CSV table of C-alpha atoms in Angstrom, one decimal:
chain,number,residue,atom,x,y,z
A,808,MET,CA,0.0,0.0,-0.1
A,809,LEU,CA,3.1,2.2,0.4
A,810,ILE,CA,3.3,2.6,-3.5
A,811,VAL,CA,-0.5,3.3,-3.5
A,812,ALA,CA,-0.2,5.8,-1.3
A,813,LEU,CA,2.7,7.8,-3.0
A,814,ALA,CA,1.2,7.3,-6.1
A,815,PHE,CA,-2.0,9.2,-4.7
A,816,VAL,CA,-0.3,12.0,-3.1
A,817,VAL,CA,2.4,12.7,-6.5
A,818,LEU,CA,-1.2,12.6,-8.5
A,819,LEU,CA,-2.7,15.1,-6.2
A,820,VAL,CA,0.2,17.4,-6.1
A,821,MET,CA,0.1,17.2,-10.2
A,822,GLY,CA,-3.4,18.5,-9.7
A,823,MET,CA,-5.1,15.8,-10.9
A,824,PRO,CA,-8.8,15.7,-9.8
A,825,VAL,CA,-9.3,13.7,-6.2
A,826,ALA,CA,-11.7,11.4,-7.7
A,827,PHE,CA,-9.2,9.9,-10.7
A,828,ALA,CA,-6.3,10.1,-8.4
A,829,ILE,CA,-8.0,7.8,-5.7
A,830,GLY,CA,-9.4,5.3,-8.6
A,831,ILE,CA,-5.4,5.4,-10.6
A,832,ALA,CA,-3.9,4.9,-7.3
A,833,GLY,CA,-6.0,2.2,-6.0
A,834,SER,CA,-5.8,0.5,-9.5
A,835,LEU,CA,-1.9,0.1,-8.9
A,836,PHE,CA,-3.0,-2.2,-6.1
A,837,PHE,CA,-4.1,-5.0,-8.5
A,838,LEU,CA,-1.3,-4.5,-10.8
A,839,GLN,CA,1.1,-5.3,-7.8
A,840,HIS,CA,-1.1,-8.3,-6.9
A,841,PRO,CA,-1.2,-10.3,-10.2
A,842,GLU,CA,-3.3,-13.0,-8.3
A,843,LEU,CA,-6.3,-10.8,-8.2
A,844,PRO,CA,-8.7,-10.8,-11.0
A,845,PHE,CA,-8.2,-7.2,-13.0
A,846,THR,CA,-12.3,-7.3,-12.9
A,847,ILE,CA,-12.3,-6.4,-8.9
A,848,PRO,CA,-11.7,-2.9,-9.6
A,849,VAL,CA,-15.0,-2.5,-11.8
A,850,GLN,CA,-17.2,-5.0,-9.8
A,851,VAL,CA,-16.2,-3.1,-6.3
A,852,THR,CA,-17.0,0.4,-7.8
A,853,VAL,CA,-20.4,-0.7,-9.3
A,854,SER,CA,-21.3,-2.5,-6.0
A,855,GLN,CA,-20.5,0.9,-4.0
A,856,THR,CA,-23.3,3.0,-6.0
A,857,GLN,CA,-25.7,-0.2,-4.9
A,858,ASN,CA,-25.7,0.9,-1.5
A,859,PHE,CA,-29.2,1.9,-0.7
A,860,ALA,CA,-28.1,4.3,2.4
A,861,LEU,CA,-26.3,6.5,0.1
A,862,LEU,CA,-29.4,7.4,-1.6
A,863,ALA,CA,-29.9,9.8,0.9
A,864,ILE,CA,-27.0,11.9,-0.5
A,865,PRO,CA,-28.4,12.8,-3.9
A,866,LEU,CA,-31.6,13.3,-2.1
A,867,PHE,CA,-30.5,15.9,0.2
A,868,ILE,CA,-28.4,17.6,-2.3
A,869,LEU,CA,-31.2,18.4,-4.3
A,870,ALA,CA,-33.4,19.6,-1.4
A,871,GLY,CA,-30.6,21.8,-0.7
A,872,ASN,CA,-30.3,23.5,-3.9
A,873,PHE,CA,-33.9,23.7,-4.1
A,874,MET,CA,-34.0,25.6,-0.5
A,875,ASN,CA,-31.0,27.8,-1.6
A,876,ARG,CA,-33.2,29.2,-4.2
A,877,SER,CA,-36.4,29.2,-2.4
A,878,GLY,CA,-35.8,32.4,-0.8
A,879,ILE,CA,-34.8,31.1,2.5
A,880,THR,CA,-31.4,32.4,2.7
A,881,GLU,CA,-32.6,36.0,2.3
A,882,ARG,CA,-34.9,35.6,5.3
A,883,LEU,CA,-32.3,33.8,7.7
A,884,LEU,CA,-29.7,36.5,7.0
A,885,ASP,CA,-32.8,39.0,8.3
A,886,LEU,CA,-33.0,37.1,11.3
A,887,ALA,CA,-29.3,36.8,12.0
A,888,SER,CA,-28.9,40.2,11.4
A,889,VAL,CA,-31.6,40.9,14.3
A,890,LEU,CA,-30.2,38.3,16.7
A,891,THR,CA,-26.4,39.3,16.4
A,892,GLY,CA,-26.1,42.8,15.1
A,893,ARG,CA,-25.6,44.7,18.1
A,894,LEU,CA,-22.5,42.3,18.9
A,895,ARG,CA,-18.9,43.6,18.3
A,896,GLY,CA,-18.1,42.6,15.2
A,897,GLY,CA,-21.2,43.5,12.9
A,898,LEU,CA,-21.3,41.8,9.8
A,899,ALA,CA,-18.7,38.9,10.7
A,900,GLN,CA,-21.0,38.1,14.2
A,901,VAL,CA,-24.3,38.1,11.3
A,902,SER,CA,-22.5,35.5,9.1
A,903,LEU,CA,-21.6,33.2,11.7
A,904,ALA,CA,-25.2,33.1,12.7
A,905,LEU,CA,-26.1,32.6,9.5
A,906,SER,CA,-23.9,29.7,9.0
A,907,ALA,CA,-25.4,28.1,12.1
A,908,LEU,CA,-28.9,28.8,10.7
A,909,MET,CA,-27.9,27.5,7.5
A,910,GLY,CA,-26.6,24.4,8.4
A,911,GLY,CA,-29.6,22.7,7.9
A,912,VAL,CA,-30.2,23.8,4.6
A,913,SER,CA,-27.2,23.4,2.3
A,914,GLY,CA,-25.5,20.3,3.9
A,915,SER,CA,-22.0,21.4,2.4
A,916,ALA,CA,-19.2,23.5,4.3
A,917,ILE,CA,-18.1,24.5,0.7
A,918,ALA,CA,-21.4,25.7,-0.7
A,919,ASP,CA,-22.1,27.7,2.7
A,920,ALA,CA,-18.8,29.3,2.6
A,921,ALA,CA,-19.1,30.2,-1.1
A,922,MET,CA,-22.6,31.4,-0.5
A,923,GLN,CA,-21.6,33.7,2.2
A,924,ALA,CA,-18.7,35.1,0.6
A,925,ARG,CA,-20.7,36.6,-2.3
A,926,MET,CA,-23.4,38.0,-0.1
A,927,LEU,CA,-21.4,39.5,2.9
A,928,GLY,CA,-17.5,39.5,1.8
A,929,GLU,CA,-17.3,43.1,0.0
A,930,ALA,CA,-20.0,44.5,2.7
A,931,MET,CA,-17.4,43.7,5.4
A,932,VAL,CA,-14.4,44.8,3.8
A,933,GLN,CA,-16.5,48.1,3.4
A,934,ARG,CA,-17.3,48.4,7.1
A,935,GLY,CA,-13.5,48.1,7.5
A,936,PHE,CA,-12.6,44.5,8.1
A,937,THR,CA,-9.2,43.6,6.5
A,938,ARG,CA,-9.8,40.7,3.6
A,939,GLY,CA,-8.0,38.3,5.6
A,940,PHE,CA,-10.2,38.3,8.4
A,941,ALA,CA,-13.3,38.7,6.6
A,942,ALA,CA,-12.3,35.7,4.3
A,943,GLY,CA,-11.3,33.8,7.7
A,944,VAL,CA,-14.5,34.4,9.3
A,945,LEU,CA,-16.6,33.3,6.0
A,946,SER,CA,-14.6,30.4,5.6
A,947,PHE,CA,-14.4,29.2,9.0
A,948,GLY,CA,-18.2,29.9,9.8
A,949,ALA,CA,-18.7,26.9,7.3
A,950,VAL,CA,-17.5,24.6,9.7
A,951,LEU,CA,-20.7,24.4,11.5
A,952,THR,CA,-22.6,23.3,8.3
A,953,PRO,CA,-21.7,19.4,7.9
A,954,ILE,CA,-22.7,19.0,11.7
A,955,ILE,CA,-25.8,20.2,11.7
A,956,PRO,CA,-28.4,17.6,10.3
A,957,PRO,CA,-28.5,16.8,7.2
A,958,GLY,CA,-24.5,16.9,6.9
A,959,ILE,CA,-23.4,15.0,4.0
A,960,GLY,CA,-20.5,13.9,5.9
A,961,MET,CA,-22.6,12.3,8.7
A,962,ILE,CA,-24.5,10.4,6.0
A,963,LEU,CA,-21.1,8.9,4.6
A,964,TYR,CA,-20.0,8.2,7.8
A,965,GLY,CA,-23.1,6.2,9.2
A,966,SER,CA,-23.4,4.6,5.9
A,967,ILE,CA,-19.7,3.1,5.8
A,968,GLY,CA,-19.6,2.6,9.4
A,969,GLN,CA,-22.9,1.2,10.1
A,970,VAL,CA,-23.8,3.7,12.7
A,971,SER,CA,-27.1,5.1,13.2
A,972,ILE,CA,-27.7,8.4,11.3
A,973,GLY,CA,-30.3,9.6,13.2
A,974,ARG,CA,-28.3,9.5,16.3
A,975,LEU,CA,-25.5,11.4,14.2
A,976,PHE,CA,-28.0,13.9,13.3
A,977,ALA,CA,-28.9,14.5,16.9
A,978,ALA,CA,-25.5,14.2,18.0
A,979,GLY,CA,-24.5,17.3,16.0
A,980,PHE,CA,-26.4,20.1,17.4
A,981,PHE,CA,-24.8,21.1,20.8
A,982,PRO,CA,-21.2,20.5,19.2
A,983,ALA,CA,-22.3,23.1,16.5
A,984,PHE,CA,-23.6,25.6,19.3
A,985,LEU,CA,-20.3,25.4,21.0
A,986,LEU,CA,-18.2,25.7,17.8
A,987,TRP,CA,-20.5,28.7,17.5
A,988,LEU,CA,-20.1,30.5,20.7
A,989,ALA,CA,-16.1,29.9,20.4
A,990,LEU,CA,-16.1,31.5,16.9
A,991,THR,CA,-18.2,34.3,18.0
A,992,GLY,CA,-16.0,34.9,21.2
A,993,ALA,CA,-13.0,34.8,18.8
A,994,VAL,CA,-14.5,37.4,16.5
A,995,TRP,CA,-15.7,39.5,19.6
A,996,LEU,CA,-11.8,39.7,21.1
A,997,THR,CA,-10.4,40.6,17.6
A,998,ALA,CA,-13.2,43.4,16.9
A,999,ARG,CA,-12.5,44.7,20.3
A,1000,ARG,CA,-8.6,44.9,19.8
A,1001,ARG,CA,-9.1,46.5,16.2
A,1002,GLY,CA,-12.3,48.4,16.9
A,1003,TYR,CA,-14.7,47.0,14.4
A,1004,ARG,CA,-18.2,48.4,15.0
A,1005,PRO,CA,-21.6,46.5,15.3
A,1006,GLU,CA,-24.0,46.1,12.7
A,1007,ARG,CA,-26.7,48.0,14.9
A,1008,THR,CA,-26.8,50.1,17.6
A,1009,THR,CA,-30.4,49.6,19.3
A,1010,ARG,CA,-31.8,46.3,20.6
A,1011,PRO,CA,-33.8,44.6,18.4
A,1012,SER,CA,-37.8,44.9,19.1
A,1013,LEU,CA,-40.0,41.9,19.9
A,1014,GLY,CA,-41.7,42.8,16.7
A,1015,GLU,CA,-38.5,42.4,14.8
A,1016,VAL,CA,-37.5,39.4,16.3
A,1017,GLY,CA,-40.9,38.2,15.6
A,1018,ARG,CA,-40.7,39.3,12.1
A,1019,GLY,CA,-37.5,37.4,11.8
A,1020,LEU,CA,-38.4,34.3,13.2
A,1021,ARG,CA,-41.7,34.2,11.0
A,1022,GLY,CA,-39.3,34.7,7.9
A,1023,GLY,CA,-37.0,31.9,8.9
A,1024,VAL,CA,-39.2,29.7,10.8
A,1025,TRP,CA,-39.6,27.0,8.0
A,1026,ALA,CA,-35.7,26.7,7.4
A,1027,LEU,CA,-35.3,26.6,11.5
A,1028,LEU,CA,-38.2,23.6,11.3
A,1029,PHE,CA,-36.2,21.5,8.5
A,1030,PRO,CA,-33.8,19.9,10.8
A,1031,ILE,CA,-36.1,19.4,13.6
A,1032,PHE,CA,-38.9,17.4,11.1
A,1033,LEU,CA,-35.8,15.3,9.9
A,1034,LEU,CA,-34.8,14.3,13.5
A,1035,LEU,CA,-38.5,13.4,14.6
A,1036,GLY,CA,-38.9,11.8,11.2
A,1037,LEU,CA,-36.2,9.5,12.1
A,1038,ARG,CA,-36.9,9.0,15.9
A,1039,MET,CA,-40.6,8.1,15.2
A,1040,GLY,CA,-39.9,5.6,12.6
A,1041,VAL,CA,-41.9,7.5,10.2
A,1042,PHE,CA,-38.6,7.6,7.6
A,1043,THR,CA,-35.6,5.7,7.0
A,1044,PRO,CA,-32.7,8.0,6.3
A,1045,SER,CA,-33.1,7.3,2.6
A,1046,GLU,CA,-37.0,8.0,2.7
A,1047,ILE,CA,-36.4,11.1,4.7
A,1048,GLY,CA,-34.1,12.6,1.7
A,1049,ALA,CA,-37.2,12.0,-0.4
A,1050,PHE,CA,-39.1,13.9,2.2
A,1051,ALA,CA,-36.7,16.9,2.4
A,1052,VAL,CA,-36.9,17.3,-1.4
A,1053,VAL,CA,-40.8,17.6,-1.2
A,1054,TYR,CA,-40.5,19.7,1.9
A,1055,ALA,CA,-38.1,22.2,-0.4
A,1056,VAL,CA,-40.3,22.3,-3.2
A,1057,PHE,CA,-43.3,23.0,-1.2
A,1058,ILE,CA,-41.6,25.8,0.6
A,1059,GLY,CA,-40.2,27.2,-2.4
A,1060,LEU,CA,-43.4,27.1,-4.7
A,1061,LEU,CA,-46.4,27.7,-2.0
A,1062,VAL,CA,-44.9,29.4,1.2
A,1063,TYR,CA,-42.1,31.9,-0.3
A,1064,ARG,CA,-43.1,31.7,-3.7
A,1065,LYS,CA,-39.6,32.2,-4.9
A,1066,LEU,CA,-39.2,29.1,-6.8
A,1067,ARG,CA,-39.8,29.8,-10.5
A,1068,ARG,CA,-39.5,27.8,-13.5
A,1069,ALA,CA,-36.0,28.9,-14.2
A,1070,SER,CA,-34.9,28.5,-10.4
A,1071,PHE,CA,-36.3,25.2,-10.2
A,1072,LEU,CA,-34.2,24.3,-13.4
A,1073,GLU,CA,-31.1,25.8,-12.0
A,1074,ALA,CA,-31.5,23.9,-8.7
A,1075,LEU,CA,-31.8,20.7,-11.2
A,1076,GLU,CA,-28.8,21.5,-13.2
A,1077,GLY,CA,-26.7,22.4,-9.9
A,1078,SER,CA,-27.8,19.1,-8.2
A,1079,LEU,CA,-26.7,17.0,-11.2
A,1080,ALA,CA,-23.1,18.6,-11.0
A,1081,ASP,CA,-23.0,18.2,-7.3
A,1082,VAL,CA,-24.2,14.5,-7.4
A,1083,GLY,CA,-22.2,13.4,-10.2
A,1084,ALA,CA,-19.1,14.5,-8.5
A,1085,VAL,CA,-19.8,13.2,-4.9
A,1086,MET,CA,-21.0,9.8,-6.1
A,1087,PHE,CA,-18.2,9.7,-8.6
A,1088,LEU,CA,-15.4,10.3,-5.7
A,1089,ILE,CA,-17.4,7.7,-3.7
A,1090,ALA,CA,-17.5,5.2,-6.2
A,1091,LEU,CA,-13.7,5.3,-7.0
A,1092,SER,CA,-12.9,5.4,-3.3
A,1093,ALA,CA,-14.0,1.7,-3.4
A,1094,ILE,CA,-11.0,0.7,-5.3
A,1095,PHE,CA,-9.0,2.1,-2.7
A,1096,SER,CA,-10.8,0.9,-0.1
A,1097,TYR,CA,-10.5,-2.7,-1.2
A,1098,GLY,CA,-6.6,-2.7,-0.8
A,1099,ILE,CA,-6.8,-1.4,2.6
A,1100,VAL,CA,-8.8,-4.2,3.7
A,1101,PHE,CA,-7.2,-6.6,1.9
A,1102,GLU,CA,-3.5,-5.6,3.5
A,1103,ARG,CA,-5.0,-5.3,6.7
A,1104,VAL,CA,-4.1,-1.8,7.2
A,1105,PRO,CA,-6.7,-1.3,10.4
A,1106,ALA,CA,-5.0,-3.8,12.2
A,1107,THR,CA,-1.6,-2.9,11.6
A,1108,ILE,CA,-2.6,0.9,12.5
A,1109,SER,CA,-4.5,-0.4,15.7
A,1110,GLY,CA,-1.6,-2.1,16.6
A,1111,TRP,CA,0.7,1.0,16.1
A,1112,ILE,CA,-1.6,3.0,18.4
A,1113,LEU,CA,-2.4,0.2,20.8
A,1114,GLY,CA,1.2,0.1,21.3
A,1115,ALA,CA,1.7,3.8,22.2
A,1116,THR,CA,-1.4,3.9,24.5
A,1117,ASP,CA,-4.3,2.1,26.0
A,1118,SER,CA,-6.3,5.0,26.8
A,1119,LEU,CA,-9.4,5.7,24.8
A,1120,THR,CA,-9.1,9.5,25.4
A,1121,ALA,CA,-5.4,9.6,24.5
A,1122,ILE,CA,-5.9,7.7,21.1
A,1123,MET,CA,-9.0,9.7,20.2
A,1124,VAL,CA,-6.7,13.0,20.8
A,1125,LEU,CA,-3.8,11.2,18.7
A,1126,ILE,CA,-6.8,10.1,15.7
A,1127,ALA,CA,-7.8,13.9,15.8
A,1128,LEU,CA,-4.3,15.2,15.4
A,1129,PHE,CA,-3.6,12.6,12.6
A,1130,VAL,CA,-7.1,13.7,10.8
A,1131,LEU,CA,-6.4,17.3,11.2
A,1132,VAL,CA,-2.8,17.1,9.7
A,1133,THR,CA,-3.9,14.9,6.9
A,1134,GLY,CA,-6.9,17.1,6.3
A,1135,PHE,CA,-4.6,20.0,5.5
A,1136,PHE,CA,-3.6,18.0,2.3
A,1137,ILE,CA,-6.6,15.8,1.5
A,1138,ASP,CA,-10.8,17.0,1.2
A,1139,ALA,CA,-12.9,16.0,3.9
A,1140,THR,CA,-15.2,13.7,2.1
A,1141,VAL,CA,-12.1,11.7,1.1
A,1142,LEU,CA,-10.9,11.6,4.4
A,1143,ILE,CA,-14.4,10.2,5.7
A,1144,LEU,CA,-14.4,7.8,2.8
A,1145,MET,CA,-10.6,6.4,3.5
A,1146,LEU,CA,-10.1,6.6,7.1
A,1147,THR,CA,-13.6,5.2,8.5
A,1148,PRO,CA,-12.9,1.9,7.9
A,1149,ILE,CA,-9.5,2.3,9.3
A,1150,LEU,CA,-10.0,4.0,12.4
A,1151,LEU,CA,-13.8,3.4,13.7
A,1152,PRO,CA,-12.9,-0.2,14.3
A,1153,LEU,CA,-10.2,0.9,16.7
A,1154,VAL,CA,-12.3,3.1,18.6
A,1155,ARG,CA,-15.0,0.1,19.0
A,1156,GLU,CA,-12.2,-2.1,20.1
A,1157,LEU,CA,-11.4,0.3,22.8
A,1158,GLY,CA,-15.3,0.5,23.9
A,1159,GLY,CA,-15.7,4.1,22.7
A,1160,ASP,CA,-18.8,5.2,21.3
A,1161,PRO,CA,-19.0,5.3,17.3
A,1162,VAL,CA,-21.2,8.4,17.5
A,1163,HIS,CA,-19.4,10.3,19.7
A,1164,PHE,CA,-16.2,9.2,17.5
A,1165,GLY,CA,-17.9,10.2,14.6
A,1166,ILE,CA,-18.8,14.0,15.6
A,1167,VAL,CA,-14.9,14.4,16.5
A,1168,PHE,CA,-13.8,12.8,13.4
A,1169,ILE,CA,-16.1,14.8,11.2
A,1170,VAL,CA,-15.5,18.2,12.8
A,1171,ALA,CA,-11.4,17.3,12.6
A,1172,ALA,CA,-11.7,16.7,9.0
A,1173,THR,CA,-13.6,19.5,8.0
A,1174,ILE,CA,-11.2,21.8,9.6
A,1175,GLY,CA,-8.8,21.0,6.5
A,1176,ASN,CA,-11.3,22.7,3.9
A,1177,PHE,CA,-10.1,26.1,5.7
A,1178,THR,CA,-6.7,25.6,5.8
A,1179,PRO,CA,-3.4,25.7,3.6
A,1180,PRO,CA,-2.1,24.0,1.2
A,1181,VAL,CA,-5.4,22.5,-0.2
A,1182,GLY,CA,-8.4,23.8,1.7
A,1183,ALA,CA,-11.1,24.2,-0.7
A,1184,ALA,CA,-13.3,26.4,1.2
A,1185,MET,CA,-10.5,28.5,1.8
A,1186,TYR,CA,-9.7,29.1,-1.8
A,1187,VAL,CA,-13.3,29.4,-3.1
A,1188,VAL,CA,-13.9,32.5,-0.4
A,1189,CYS,CA,-10.3,33.8,-1.1
A,1190,SER,CA,-10.9,33.8,-4.7
A,1191,ILE,CA,-14.3,35.6,-4.4
A,1192,LEU,CA,-12.6,38.2,-2.2
A,1193,LYS,CA,-9.4,38.7,-4.4
A,1194,CYS,CA,-7.6,37.9,-1.0
A,1195,PRO,CA,-3.9,36.5,-0.7
A,1196,VAL,CA,-3.8,32.8,0.9
A,1197,GLY,CA,-0.7,34.3,3.3
A,1198,GLU,CA,-3.0,37.2,4.4
A,1199,TYR,CA,-6.0,34.9,4.8
A,1200,SER,CA,-3.6,32.4,6.8
A,1201,ARG,CA,-2.4,34.9,9.5
A,1202,GLU,CA,-5.6,36.5,10.2
A,1203,SER,CA,-7.4,33.1,10.8
A,1204,VAL,CA,-5.2,31.9,13.5
A,1205,PRO,CA,-7.9,33.0,16.2
A,1206,LEU,CA,-10.4,31.0,14.3
A,1207,PHE,CA,-8.5,27.9,14.0
A,1208,LEU,CA,-7.7,28.1,17.6
A,1209,ALA,CA,-11.2,28.3,18.9
A,1210,VAL,CA,-12.5,25.6,16.7
A,1211,GLY,CA,-9.6,23.2,17.6
A,1212,ALA,CA,-10.3,24.1,21.2
A,1213,VAL,CA,-13.9,22.9,20.9
A,1214,THR,CA,-12.5,20.0,19.4
A,1215,LEU,CA,-10.4,19.0,22.2
A,1216,VAL,CA,-13.3,19.5,24.7
A,1217,LEU,CA,-15.7,17.3,22.5
A,1218,ILE,CA,-12.9,14.4,23.1
A,1219,PHE,CA,-12.7,15.1,26.7
A,1220,VAL,CA,-16.3,15.1,27.6
A,1221,PRO,CA,-18.5,12.9,25.6
A,1222,SER,CA,-21.4,13.5,27.3
A,1223,LEU,CA,-21.6,17.1,25.2
A,1224,VAL,CA,-22.0,15.0,22.1
A,1225,LEU,CA,-24.2,11.9,23.4
A,1226,PHE,CA,-26.7,13.3,25.8
A,1227,LEU,CA,-29.3,14.8,22.9
A,1228,PRO,CA,-29.0,11.2,21.0
A,1229,GLU,CA,-29.5,9.3,24.5
A,1230,LEU,CA,-32.4,11.4,25.2
A,1231,LEU,CA,-34.3,11.1,22.1
A,1232,PHE,CA,-33.2,7.7,21.1
A,1233,GLY,CA,-32.3,6.0,24.5
C-alpha cells in the first residue's frame, strides 16, 4: 500500500482531480497483486453505488439546492442580523449566525462558504474589515454546516461505519452550538482589539425578532422535522431525503413563492453536477478501500496506536491530530471515505462510542477545508474576495485555535455529544 499511497499524493500534487487520483492509485494495488482478477476494481466500483443508504446523499443535495433558491437564505440573513447585529464585529457575527442557521439547509461547508462570501464579503470589507479576516470568518464559519442535520459527512460516515444516522444527526446540534460560541468569542475579541463596530446600535424590538423568526421558521423547522421523522420511525434515512426534497419544493412554491421555472431548472442542473462529483468520488474510493482491507491496514494501524497507549481519550486525541494534519492535504469527504474503515474499528475495540467518535472525526476532517495548502473552502472564499492566501492564513489563526479548542473539549467530555442522542433515542 505504500506505493499506492505515494502515487495518490503525487497525483494530487500534480493537480489531478481527487476522484481520478483515488481510482488510479487504487488500481496500482491490483497491478502489484497479479493473483487478484483485474475485474475486481470494476465490480467494487459498481457495487459501491448500489448501497441503498447512499441514496440519501443525492436527495439531500437536491433538497439543499431547492431550498437555497426558495428565498430562505434572505430570510435567514434578516434573522441573523436581528439576533447578532449588536455584537462587536457586526457583519462577522451576522455571518456566523447565518452559518449556524444555514447548516440545516445547504449541508455542504464549501457551498455555504461560497454563498456567504458572495453575499457578505465585500460588505464586510467596506465596513473596515481586512480582507484576510473577512475571508477567515466566512470560511471558518462554514465548519458548522457539516454537523447540523443533514450534513453529508454524517450520512457518509454512518453508511460506511454502520452507525445510526439518526443518532449522528441528533449528536451534531450541541457541538455546533459550542463551535458557534467559540467562533463568536474569537471574533468579539478581535473586533474589540481593532475597533470593529456592531452592525446595529439599538436592541431589536420584539416585533423585529418576531418578524425575523416568522421569516426563517421553515428553515429552522427543517432539521427538527428530520430528527422527529427518524425518531418516530416514520422515515428511514433514505426516505427522509425524499421528504426533504418534497419539503423544499413545497416551501419554494407555496410558502415563499420564489421557486419559479428558471430557478427550478437551475437547482436541478446544480444538483446534477454536485451529485455526479460526489458519487463518482464515492464509487472510485471503493477501489482504494479494497486494498486497505486486503492488506489489513486497519489492524496494523490499531497495533501501532495500541502500542503507544491503551487510553481511549489519548487515542482519540492522537486520531484527531492525525486527521487534522491529513486534512491539510486531503478533502474532508475523501478522509471520511478512506479513514472510517480504518479508525472506527479501533475506537470500537477500545469501547468508544461510534457516534461520539463520528462527530469528533467529522469536525477534525472538516477543518482541513479552511486551511492551506489545499483547503477547498479557503480557496473559494479567497478567490471571491481576491484575498492572498498568506494574509488569510495569518488572520485566521484565532478562528483555527477556537475550533481546535472545541474539538478537544468534545473529546474529553463525550456527554456534550451524546446527551441529546441518548435523550431522543435511548
